[in-house]
Every structure is written in structure tokens, then in C-alpha cells.
mmCIF file of C-alpha atoms in Angstrom:
data_model
loop_
_atom_site.group_PDB
_atom_site.id
_atom_site.type_symbol
_atom_site.label_atom_id
_atom_site.label_comp_id
_atom_site.label_asym_id
_atom_site.label_seq_id
_atom_site.Cartn_x
_atom_site.Cartn_y
_atom_site.Cartn_z
ATOM 1 C CA UNK A 1 -7.792 14.902 37.082
ATOM 2 C CA UNK A 2 -9.951 12.071 35.878
ATOM 3 C CA UNK A 3 -9.868 8.292 35.421
ATOM 4 C CA UNK A 4 -12.335 6.243 33.356
ATOM 5 C CA UNK A 5 -12.311 2.504 34.058
ATOM 6 C CA UNK A 6 -14.501 -0.213 32.556
ATOM 7 C CA UNK A 7 -16.473 -2.897 34.422
ATOM 8 C CA UNK A 8 -17.326 -6.377 33.162
ATOM 9 C CA UNK A 9 -18.890 -9.409 34.861
ATOM 10 C CA UNK A 10 -19.264 -13.081 33.999
ATOM 11 C CA UNK A 11 -20.757 -16.278 35.463
ATOM 12 C CA UNK A 12 -19.773 -19.931 35.678
ATOM 13 C CA UNK A 13 -22.200 -22.659 36.839
ATOM 14 C CA UNK A 14 -21.236 -26.041 38.320
ATOM 15 C CA UNK A 15 -23.586 -28.736 39.659
ATOM 16 C CA UNK A 16 -22.214 -31.189 42.223
ATOM 17 C CA UNK A 17 -23.743 -34.331 43.720
ATOM 18 C CA UNK A 18 -22.466 -34.734 47.315
ATOM 19 C CA UNK A 19 -23.436 -38.418 47.400
ATOM 20 C CA UNK A 20 -21.647 -39.519 44.223
ATOM 21 C CA UNK A 21 -18.891 -36.904 44.275
ATOM 22 C CA UNK A 22 -19.547 -36.128 40.609
ATOM 23 C CA UNK A 23 -19.718 -32.606 39.208
ATOM 24 C CA UNK A 24 -21.206 -31.247 36.008
ATOM 25 C CA UNK A 25 -20.118 -28.046 34.270
ATOM 26 C CA UNK A 26 -23.483 -26.562 33.374
ATOM 27 C CA UNK A 27 -22.183 -23.372 31.855
ATOM 28 C CA UNK A 28 -18.639 -22.148 31.340
ATOM 29 C CA UNK A 29 -17.767 -18.473 31.738
ATOM 30 C CA UNK A 30 -20.633 -16.429 30.310
ATOM 31 C CA UNK A 31 -20.797 -12.612 30.176
ATOM 32 C CA UNK A 32 -23.650 -10.860 31.954
ATOM 33 C CA UNK A 33 -25.367 -7.495 31.594
ATOM 34 C CA UNK A 34 -24.579 -4.941 34.293
ATOM 35 C CA UNK A 35 -27.855 -3.095 34.883
ATOM 36 C CA UNK A 36 -28.290 0.670 34.931
ATOM 37 C CA UNK A 37 -29.107 0.600 38.642
ATOM 38 C CA UNK A 38 -26.090 -1.676 39.142
ATOM 39 C CA UNK A 39 -23.750 0.917 37.667
ATOM 40 C CA UNK A 40 -24.975 3.337 40.319
ATOM 41 C CA UNK A 41 -24.147 1.049 43.242
ATOM 42 C CA UNK A 42 -20.351 1.640 43.353
ATOM 43 C CA UNK A 43 -20.988 5.337 43.903
ATOM 44 C CA UNK A 44 -23.953 5.388 46.247
ATOM 45 C CA UNK A 45 -23.875 5.559 50.010
ATOM 46 C CA UNK A 46 -26.994 4.733 52.019
ATOM 47 C CA UNK A 47 -29.111 1.654 52.609
ATOM 48 C CA UNK A 48 -28.244 -1.695 50.968
ATOM 49 C CA UNK A 49 -27.552 -2.358 48.181
ATOM 50 C CA UNK A 50 -26.283 1.214 48.060
ATOM 51 C CA UNK A 51 -23.872 0.782 50.940
ATOM 52 C CA UNK A 52 -21.346 -1.644 49.553
ATOM 53 C CA UNK A 53 -21.983 -5.355 49.517
ATOM 54 C CA UNK A 54 -23.950 -5.036 46.297
ATOM 55 C CA UNK A 55 -22.768 -8.509 45.251
ATOM 56 C CA UNK A 56 -23.738 -10.318 48.451
ATOM 57 C CA UNK A 57 -26.576 -12.409 46.978
ATOM 58 C CA UNK A 58 -27.277 -14.569 43.953
ATOM 59 C CA UNK A 59 -30.782 -15.018 42.521
ATOM 60 C CA UNK A 60 -31.939 -17.730 40.115
ATOM 61 C CA UNK A 61 -35.197 -18.015 38.205
ATOM 62 C CA UNK A 62 -37.150 -19.457 35.302
ATOM 63 C CA UNK A 63 -37.939 -16.362 33.231
ATOM 64 C CA UNK A 64 -36.709 -16.420 29.645
ATOM 65 C CA UNK A 65 -36.899 -12.739 28.736
ATOM 66 C CA UNK A 66 -33.688 -11.174 27.467
ATOM 67 C CA UNK A 67 -32.047 -8.932 30.071
ATOM 68 C CA UNK A 68 -32.411 -5.186 29.561
ATOM 69 C CA UNK A 69 -30.366 -2.390 31.123
ATOM 70 C CA UNK A 70 -33.456 -1.021 32.861
ATOM 71 C CA UNK A 71 -34.258 -4.271 34.689
ATOM 72 C CA UNK A 72 -34.245 -4.213 38.487
ATOM 73 C CA UNK A 73 -34.651 -7.962 39.114
ATOM 74 C CA UNK A 74 -35.274 -11.335 37.545
ATOM 75 C CA UNK A 75 -38.437 -11.979 35.548
ATOM 76 C CA UNK A 76 -39.529 -15.082 37.504
ATOM 77 C CA UNK A 77 -37.294 -15.468 40.580
ATOM 78 C CA UNK A 78 -37.211 -18.888 42.230
ATOM 79 C CA UNK A 79 -34.486 -18.927 44.894
ATOM 80 C CA UNK A 80 -31.758 -16.801 46.451
ATOM 81 C CA UNK A 81 -28.561 -17.586 48.337
ATOM 82 C CA UNK A 82 -25.763 -15.589 49.920
ATOM 83 C CA UNK A 83 -22.001 -15.543 49.505
ATOM 84 C CA UNK A 84 -20.122 -18.781 50.118
ATOM 85 C CA UNK A 85 -16.669 -18.142 51.518
ATOM 86 C CA UNK A 86 -14.613 -14.984 51.165
ATOM 87 C CA UNK A 87 -14.298 -13.294 47.741
ATOM 88 C CA UNK A 88 -10.760 -13.295 46.330
ATOM 89 C CA UNK A 89 -9.068 -10.431 44.492
ATOM 90 C CA UNK A 90 -6.485 -10.816 41.741
ATOM 91 C CA UNK A 91 -5.118 -9.077 38.650
ATOM 92 C CA UNK A 92 -4.096 -10.073 35.149
ATOM 93 C CA UNK A 93 -0.310 -10.346 34.895
ATOM 94 C CA UNK A 94 -0.045 -9.174 31.289
ATOM 95 C CA UNK A 95 -2.001 -7.145 28.757
ATOM 96 C CA UNK A 96 -4.927 -6.752 28.550
ATOM 97 C CA UNK A 97 -4.651 -5.649 32.164
ATOM 98 C CA UNK A 98 -7.549 -5.876 34.595
ATOM 99 C CA UNK A 99 -8.209 -6.373 38.271
ATOM 100 C CA UNK A 100 -10.860 -8.855 39.316
ATOM 101 C CA UNK A 101 -12.748 -10.216 42.279
ATOM 102 C CA UNK A 102 -14.254 -13.697 42.374
ATOM 103 C CA UNK A 103 -17.506 -14.253 44.288
ATOM 104 C CA UNK A 104 -18.912 -17.736 44.965
ATOM 105 C CA UNK A 105 -22.529 -18.560 45.809
ATOM 106 C CA UNK A 106 -23.848 -22.016 46.736
ATOM 107 C CA UNK A 107 -27.371 -23.383 46.456
ATOM 108 C CA UNK A 108 -27.291 -26.484 48.672
ATOM 109 C CA UNK A 109 -28.629 -29.837 47.540
ATOM 110 C CA UNK A 110 -32.408 -29.793 47.770
ATOM 111 C CA UNK A 111 -32.690 -26.027 47.281
ATOM 112 C CA UNK A 112 -33.225 -26.379 43.530
ATOM 113 C CA UNK A 113 -35.006 -28.926 41.382
ATOM 114 C CA UNK A 114 -35.866 -28.267 37.755
ATOM 115 C CA UNK A 115 -34.939 -26.068 34.826
ATOM 116 C CA UNK A 116 -33.536 -22.560 35.248
ATOM 117 C CA UNK A 117 -33.133 -19.829 32.665
ATOM 118 C CA UNK A 118 -31.983 -16.642 34.416
ATOM 119 C CA UNK A 119 -29.483 -15.569 37.036
ATOM 120 C CA UNK A 120 -28.502 -12.356 38.751
ATOM 121 C CA UNK A 121 -26.378 -10.987 41.585
ATOM 122 C CA UNK A 122 -27.222 -8.105 43.863
ATOM 123 C CA UNK A 123 -27.173 -6.664 47.344
ATOM 124 C CA UNK A 124 -30.586 -7.718 48.643
ATOM 125 C CA UNK A 125 -32.357 -10.965 49.441
ATOM 126 C CA UNK A 126 -35.386 -9.500 47.657
ATOM 127 C CA UNK A 127 -35.391 -9.551 43.875
ATOM 128 C CA UNK A 128 -35.364 -5.841 43.057
ATOM 129 C CA UNK A 129 -31.774 -5.009 44.005
ATOM 130 C CA UNK A 130 -29.779 -6.675 41.214
ATOM 131 C CA UNK A 131 -26.406 -5.414 40.052
ATOM 132 C CA UNK A 132 -26.331 -7.635 36.965
ATOM 133 C CA UNK A 133 -28.416 -10.221 35.153
ATOM 134 C CA UNK A 134 -27.876 -12.975 32.586
ATOM 135 C CA UNK A 135 -30.151 -15.196 30.516
ATOM 136 C CA UNK A 136 -29.033 -18.837 30.655
ATOM 137 C CA UNK A 137 -29.152 -20.291 27.154
ATOM 138 C CA UNK A 138 -29.990 -23.087 26.809
ATOM 139 C CA UNK A 139 -31.694 -23.560 30.153
ATOM 140 C CA UNK A 140 -29.881 -25.618 32.785
ATOM 141 C CA UNK A 141 -31.321 -28.542 34.748
ATOM 142 C CA UNK A 142 -30.436 -28.954 38.425
ATOM 143 C CA UNK A 143 -31.541 -32.120 40.251
ATOM 144 C CA UNK A 144 -32.773 -32.081 43.823
ATOM 145 C CA UNK A 145 -29.778 -34.152 44.987
ATOM 146 C CA UNK A 146 -27.304 -31.666 43.479
ATOM 147 C CA UNK A 147 -25.952 -28.422 44.780
ATOM 148 C CA UNK A 148 -25.296 -25.531 42.419
ATOM 149 C CA UNK A 149 -22.158 -23.432 42.713
ATOM 150 C CA UNK A 150 -22.307 -20.063 40.972
ATOM 151 C CA UNK A 151 -19.004 -18.287 40.353
ATOM 152 C CA UNK A 152 -19.209 -14.605 39.516
ATOM 153 C CA UNK A 153 -16.162 -12.618 38.451
ATOM 154 C CA UNK A 154 -16.277 -8.831 38.318
ATOM 155 C CA UNK A 155 -13.462 -7.169 36.401
ATOM 156 C CA UNK A 156 -12.168 -3.612 36.253
ATOM 157 C CA UNK A 157 -10.105 -2.539 33.242
ATOM 158 C CA UNK A 158 -7.847 0.480 33.809
ATOM 159 C CA UNK A 159 -7.512 3.403 31.434
ATOM 160 C CA UNK A 160 -4.465 5.612 30.848
ATOM 161 C CA UNK A 161 -2.224 2.665 29.980
ATOM 162 C CA UNK A 162 -0.331 5.209 27.915
ATOM 163 C CA UNK A 163 0.342 8.558 29.604
ATOM 164 C CA UNK A 164 -2.142 11.379 29.190
ATOM 165 C CA UNK A 165 -0.476 14.780 28.940
ATOM 166 C CA UNK A 166 -2.356 17.875 30.092
ATOM 167 C CA UNK A 167 -1.835 21.144 31.967
ATOM 168 C CA UNK A 168 -3.261 22.872 35.011
ATOM 169 C CA UNK A 169 -2.927 26.463 36.210
ATOM 170 C CA UNK A 170 -2.288 27.048 39.914
ATOM 171 C CA UNK A 171 -1.963 30.628 41.165
ATOM 172 C CA UNK A 172 -0.961 31.864 37.727
ATOM 173 C CA UNK A 173 1.621 29.139 37.065
ATOM 174 C CA UNK A 174 1.041 26.547 34.327
ATOM 175 C CA UNK A 175 2.086 23.011 35.264
ATOM 176 C CA UNK A 176 2.594 20.227 32.737
ATOM 177 C CA UNK A 177 1.030 16.984 33.946
ATOM 178 C CA UNK A 178 1.427 13.358 32.892
ATOM 179 C CA UNK A 179 -1.147 10.860 34.114
ATOM 180 C CA UNK A 180 -1.035 7.063 33.749
ATOM 181 C CA UNK A 181 -2.231 3.886 35.412
ATOM 182 C CA UNK A 182 -0.100 2.254 38.127
ATOM 183 C CA UNK A 183 0.202 -1.133 39.846
ATOM 184 C CA UNK A 184 -1.941 -2.747 37.121
ATOM 185 C CA UNK A 185 -0.840 -6.283 38.070
ATOM 186 C CA UNK A 186 -1.770 -5.800 41.735
ATOM 187 C CA UNK A 187 -4.966 -7.514 42.860
ATOM 188 C CA UNK A 188 -4.918 -5.377 45.986
ATOM 189 C CA UNK A 189 -4.893 -2.170 43.934
ATOM 190 C CA UNK A 190 -7.335 -3.169 41.199
ATOM 191 C CA UNK A 191 -9.467 -6.026 42.530
ATOM 192 C CA UNK A 192 -9.947 -5.706 46.272
ATOM 193 C CA UNK A 193 -12.354 -2.759 46.121
ATOM 194 C CA UNK A 194 -14.783 -4.369 43.676
ATOM 195 C CA UNK A 195 -18.196 -5.092 45.153
ATOM 196 C CA UNK A 196 -17.934 -2.080 47.446
ATOM 197 C CA UNK A 197 -18.196 1.693 47.241
ATOM 198 C CA UNK A 198 -15.570 3.337 45.017
ATOM 199 C CA UNK A 199 -14.206 5.703 47.634
ATOM 200 C CA UNK A 200 -10.764 7.299 47.900
ATOM 201 C CA UNK A 201 -9.522 4.688 50.360
ATOM 202 C CA UNK A 202 -6.813 5.528 52.862
ATOM 203 C CA UNK A 203 -5.453 9.072 52.296
ATOM 204 C CA UNK A 204 -2.036 8.035 53.616
ATOM 205 C CA UNK A 205 -1.667 5.801 50.531
ATOM 206 C CA UNK A 206 -1.952 8.808 48.210
ATOM 207 C CA UNK A 207 1.811 9.136 48.316
ATOM 208 C CA UNK A 208 3.629 12.325 47.344
ATOM 209 C CA UNK A 209 7.158 12.126 45.909
ATOM 210 C CA UNK A 210 10.026 14.597 45.806
ATOM 211 C CA UNK A 211 10.604 17.159 43.066
ATOM 212 C CA UNK A 212 12.682 14.889 40.786
ATOM 213 C CA UNK A 213 10.058 12.115 40.595
ATOM 214 C CA UNK A 214 8.290 11.245 37.340
ATOM 215 C CA UNK A 215 5.680 8.655 36.400
ATOM 216 C CA UNK A 216 6.963 5.159 35.766
ATOM 217 C CA UNK A 217 6.696 4.233 32.065
ATOM 218 C CA UNK A 218 5.942 0.706 33.272
ATOM 219 C CA UNK A 219 2.295 0.786 34.391
ATOM 220 C CA UNK A 220 3.001 -2.164 36.679
ATOM 221 C CA UNK A 221 5.054 0.171 38.861
ATOM 222 C CA UNK A 222 4.924 3.460 40.774
ATOM 223 C CA UNK A 223 6.668 6.845 40.325
ATOM 224 C CA UNK A 224 10.444 6.737 39.879
ATOM 225 C CA UNK A 225 13.497 9.012 40.209
ATOM 226 C CA UNK A 226 12.387 10.518 43.503
ATOM 227 C CA UNK A 227 11.912 9.771 47.179
ATOM 228 C CA UNK A 228 8.678 9.431 49.133
ATOM 229 C CA UNK A 229 7.681 12.521 51.105
ATOM 230 C CA UNK A 230 4.470 11.349 52.794
ATOM 231 C CA UNK A 231 0.888 10.378 52.223
ATOM 232 C CA UNK A 232 -2.024 12.781 52.348
ATOM 233 C CA UNK A 233 -3.526 14.000 55.608
ATOM 234 C CA UNK A 234 -7.191 13.653 54.695
ATOM 235 C CA UNK A 235 -9.843 13.365 52.052
ATOM 236 C CA UNK A 236 -13.515 13.833 51.241
ATOM 237 C CA UNK A 237 -16.025 12.611 48.663
ATOM 238 C CA UNK A 238 -18.935 14.561 47.243
ATOM 239 C CA UNK A 239 -22.512 13.228 47.314
ATOM 240 C CA UNK A 240 -23.111 10.814 44.465
ATOM 241 C CA UNK A 241 -25.589 11.925 41.800
ATOM 242 C CA UNK A 242 -27.474 9.128 40.014
ATOM 243 C CA UNK A 243 -27.593 10.839 36.609
ATOM 244 C CA UNK A 244 -26.143 7.949 34.544
ATOM 245 C CA UNK A 245 -22.688 9.537 34.348
ATOM 246 C CA UNK A 246 -21.337 7.074 36.965
ATOM 247 C CA UNK A 247 -18.642 9.033 38.735
ATOM 248 C CA UNK A 248 -17.421 10.043 42.155
ATOM 249 C CA UNK A 249 -15.534 13.226 42.962
ATOM 250 C CA UNK A 250 -12.930 13.148 45.698
ATOM 251 C CA UNK A 251 -10.606 15.719 47.205
ATOM 252 C CA UNK A 252 -7.309 14.557 48.684
ATOM 253 C CA UNK A 253 -5.716 17.000 51.112
ATOM 254 C CA UNK A 254 -2.033 17.475 51.878
ATOM 255 C CA UNK A 255 -2.164 19.686 54.954
ATOM 256 C CA UNK A 256 0.481 21.980 56.337
ATOM 257 C CA UNK A 257 2.269 19.041 57.977
ATOM 258 C CA UNK A 258 2.172 16.719 54.925
ATOM 259 C CA UNK A 259 4.566 16.210 51.991
ATOM 260 C CA UNK A 260 6.603 19.353 52.630
ATOM 261 C CA UNK A 261 9.749 19.824 50.560
ATOM 262 C CA UNK A 262 11.549 23.030 49.719
ATOM 263 C CA UNK A 263 11.845 21.881 46.091
ATOM 264 C CA UNK A 264 8.201 20.836 45.806
ATOM 265 C CA UNK A 265 6.207 17.733 44.869
ATOM 266 C CA UNK A 266 7.212 16.024 41.623
ATOM 267 C CA UNK A 267 4.714 13.164 41.493
ATOM 268 C CA UNK A 268 1.846 11.510 43.374
ATOM 269 C CA UNK A 269 0.731 7.881 43.536
ATOM 270 C CA UNK A 270 -3.082 7.909 43.692
ATOM 271 C CA UNK A 271 -4.525 4.873 45.495
ATOM 272 C CA UNK A 272 -8.316 4.704 45.561
ATOM 273 C CA UNK A 273 -10.301 1.731 46.889
ATOM 274 C CA UNK A 274 -10.549 0.435 43.311
ATOM 275 C CA UNK A 275 -7.717 1.495 41.037
ATOM 276 C CA UNK A 276 -4.307 3.149 41.181
ATOM 277 C CA UNK A 277 -2.780 5.923 39.083
ATOM 278 C CA UNK A 278 0.345 8.035 39.014
ATOM 279 C CA UNK A 279 0.726 11.670 38.070
ATOM 280 C CA UNK A 280 3.767 13.929 37.738
ATOM 281 C CA UNK A 281 4.166 17.701 37.587
ATOM 282 C CA UNK A 282 6.609 19.955 35.775
ATOM 283 C CA UNK A 283 7.688 22.178 37.342
ATOM 284 C CA UNK A 284 7.315 20.572 40.764
ATOM 285 C CA UNK A 285 4.374 21.935 42.772
ATOM 286 C CA UNK A 286 5.523 24.044 45.744
ATOM 287 C CA UNK A 287 4.627 22.549 49.117
ATOM 288 C CA UNK A 288 5.777 23.962 52.446
ATOM 289 C CA UNK A 289 4.335 24.226 55.953
ATOM 290 C CA UNK A 290 2.696 27.469 54.795
ATOM 291 C CA UNK A 291 0.753 25.742 52.006
ATOM 292 C CA UNK A 292 -2.040 23.199 51.718
ATOM 293 C CA UNK A 293 -2.414 21.205 48.497
ATOM 294 C CA UNK A 294 -5.781 19.802 47.421
ATOM 295 C CA UNK A 295 -5.835 17.206 44.633
ATOM 296 C CA UNK A 296 -9.284 16.885 43.026
ATOM 297 C CA UNK A 297 -9.959 13.553 41.371
ATOM 298 C CA UNK A 298 -12.938 12.303 39.381
ATOM 299 C CA UNK A 299 -13.312 8.533 39.097
ATOM 300 C CA UNK A 300 -15.660 7.402 36.309
ATOM 301 C CA UNK A 301 -16.735 3.897 35.328
ATOM 302 C CA UNK A 302 -18.915 2.271 32.668
ATOM 303 C CA UNK A 303 -19.640 -1.108 31.090
ATOM 304 C CA UNK A 304 -16.743 -2.680 29.216
#
């Protein structure tokens, strides 16, 4: 099974004078360009920024070149600062649905003084590890007695808002499958994992339901018409390949002691670190203490 979500980021810039208490909106919400290397970061394990935390730092500079997908840093970097406070996750309560996470960065008064034309966020204090970049047009002016607050919002838009019908063959039996998004108004489900690796999360939250369960036609919900059997017993994720397809492959395991029911499994709620989906099966998939079920899932993402 496969999901294909979309990512989008945007900036907001506010100058504040601590002495006078006055603030200036320098730039309202402005879309940015997620870089090619940035699209790799949610899938890569290893050294920073490929270990989560790829939005830990904000860079500002004076270069006026247009951003390009192949960029790795700013053209003329001037200063860098880290996260200010704890990022907050949320979700849109109505269509178009998306989960989001808001990151705040603060350049203290005295850190900047002059005109600035480019901005980026990334996982390193050095310039080459940017996730995204934006050209500030027109340039902004920050005085030496002002601080600059940079707000960065990363969004994830779910797919399968209408059910996808498909089939799968297991040991010679053809099963009809319906797949759709779930919990789309939950910031925990769709926003909390942004800025980190897109892993499978906690296997126990990949909840199996009894044979009568079906997907909920309301994508804000979870499977209906059945009872919860159990979560999965384990999971694994394959090594990420940076080939510009931007996907992770996970295997969720229901061992011999998990989700057993004489009548089988009717539906599963799939809860990854970033995103939630629901899938149902007809007929129900047999699952007893003599059987292990492995659910293979491919999570893909791209620019919105």
C-alpha cells in the first residue's frame, strides 16, 4: 500500500524593538522553495541534518539570486540562529485539510543591522544544510536595536481524501481493499512528525480491527463497525535511497500474539510519525496464533 503526501513551507518576518515595545510586520506569510536535498531529509538517517531536526536553524543573508531546487545554502549568508521555544503542531479543521508545525527563530537585538534579501531553514549551523530557501522581495531592513522573529510553517497535505479501491492476492485469495486518509484534523497525527524522520512511529498504534470493520467515510475519523483487536507487535524501515523519488518503505508486523480473531482482520488504522490512514479488507484477512501478518507500506512525499 502507498500514500503520497505533499509538503509546503512558508515564512513570516516580524521586527520588534524591545526598548519601545513596537513591532513591524516586515513580510507576511510568503511561500518558500523546498530544496532537492531538503526533500531527502525526512527519509534519511545518519548525521545531521539527516537525523531529524532538519529545521533546527534559520539562516539569513544578503544574496539576491532566485532560489533554485539544487541550492544547498544561501548565496551570501550573514547570520544564523537556532529554534526559539518549542515548535507547535496543529491541523486544519476543514477542507483543504493539512497538518502543520510552526517553528520560531529569533535573531536578538544587535545580531542584525542592515538590508537582507534571502532566508533559509536547515539542520546545521553551517550554510550548506538547508531544507528550504526564499528570496525576500523587496529586501527588508532590520535596525541594530531590533530583534527579528522568523516564523516558519511546514505543512503536510494528505492524499486519499476519497477512498482508493484496489486488490491484493495473499496465498491465492484475492482481497478487495479500500484505502483512505484518517484523523485529518488531528495535529498529533499530521503535524507532530514534521521536521523529523518520516518513520513508522509506534507499532502499537497501527491498530487492527475485527472482521466487520470498514473504513470511515469521514476522513476525520477512524475505522467503524468493528472492535479493536490490538496494535502491531513490531516494525522495520528499509534504508532510504536518495534517488529523488522521496519515499520510505516500512513493514508493520502482527506477530503470532497480535490481533488474533477467528473471523479475521477487517480494517487497520495506520499511524506513522507523519500521517494517518485507514484500510479495510474484504473478505477479512485471517489472523490466528498460527499466522503472522506483515503490512508493507510505502510513504511518498513531494512539493505541494
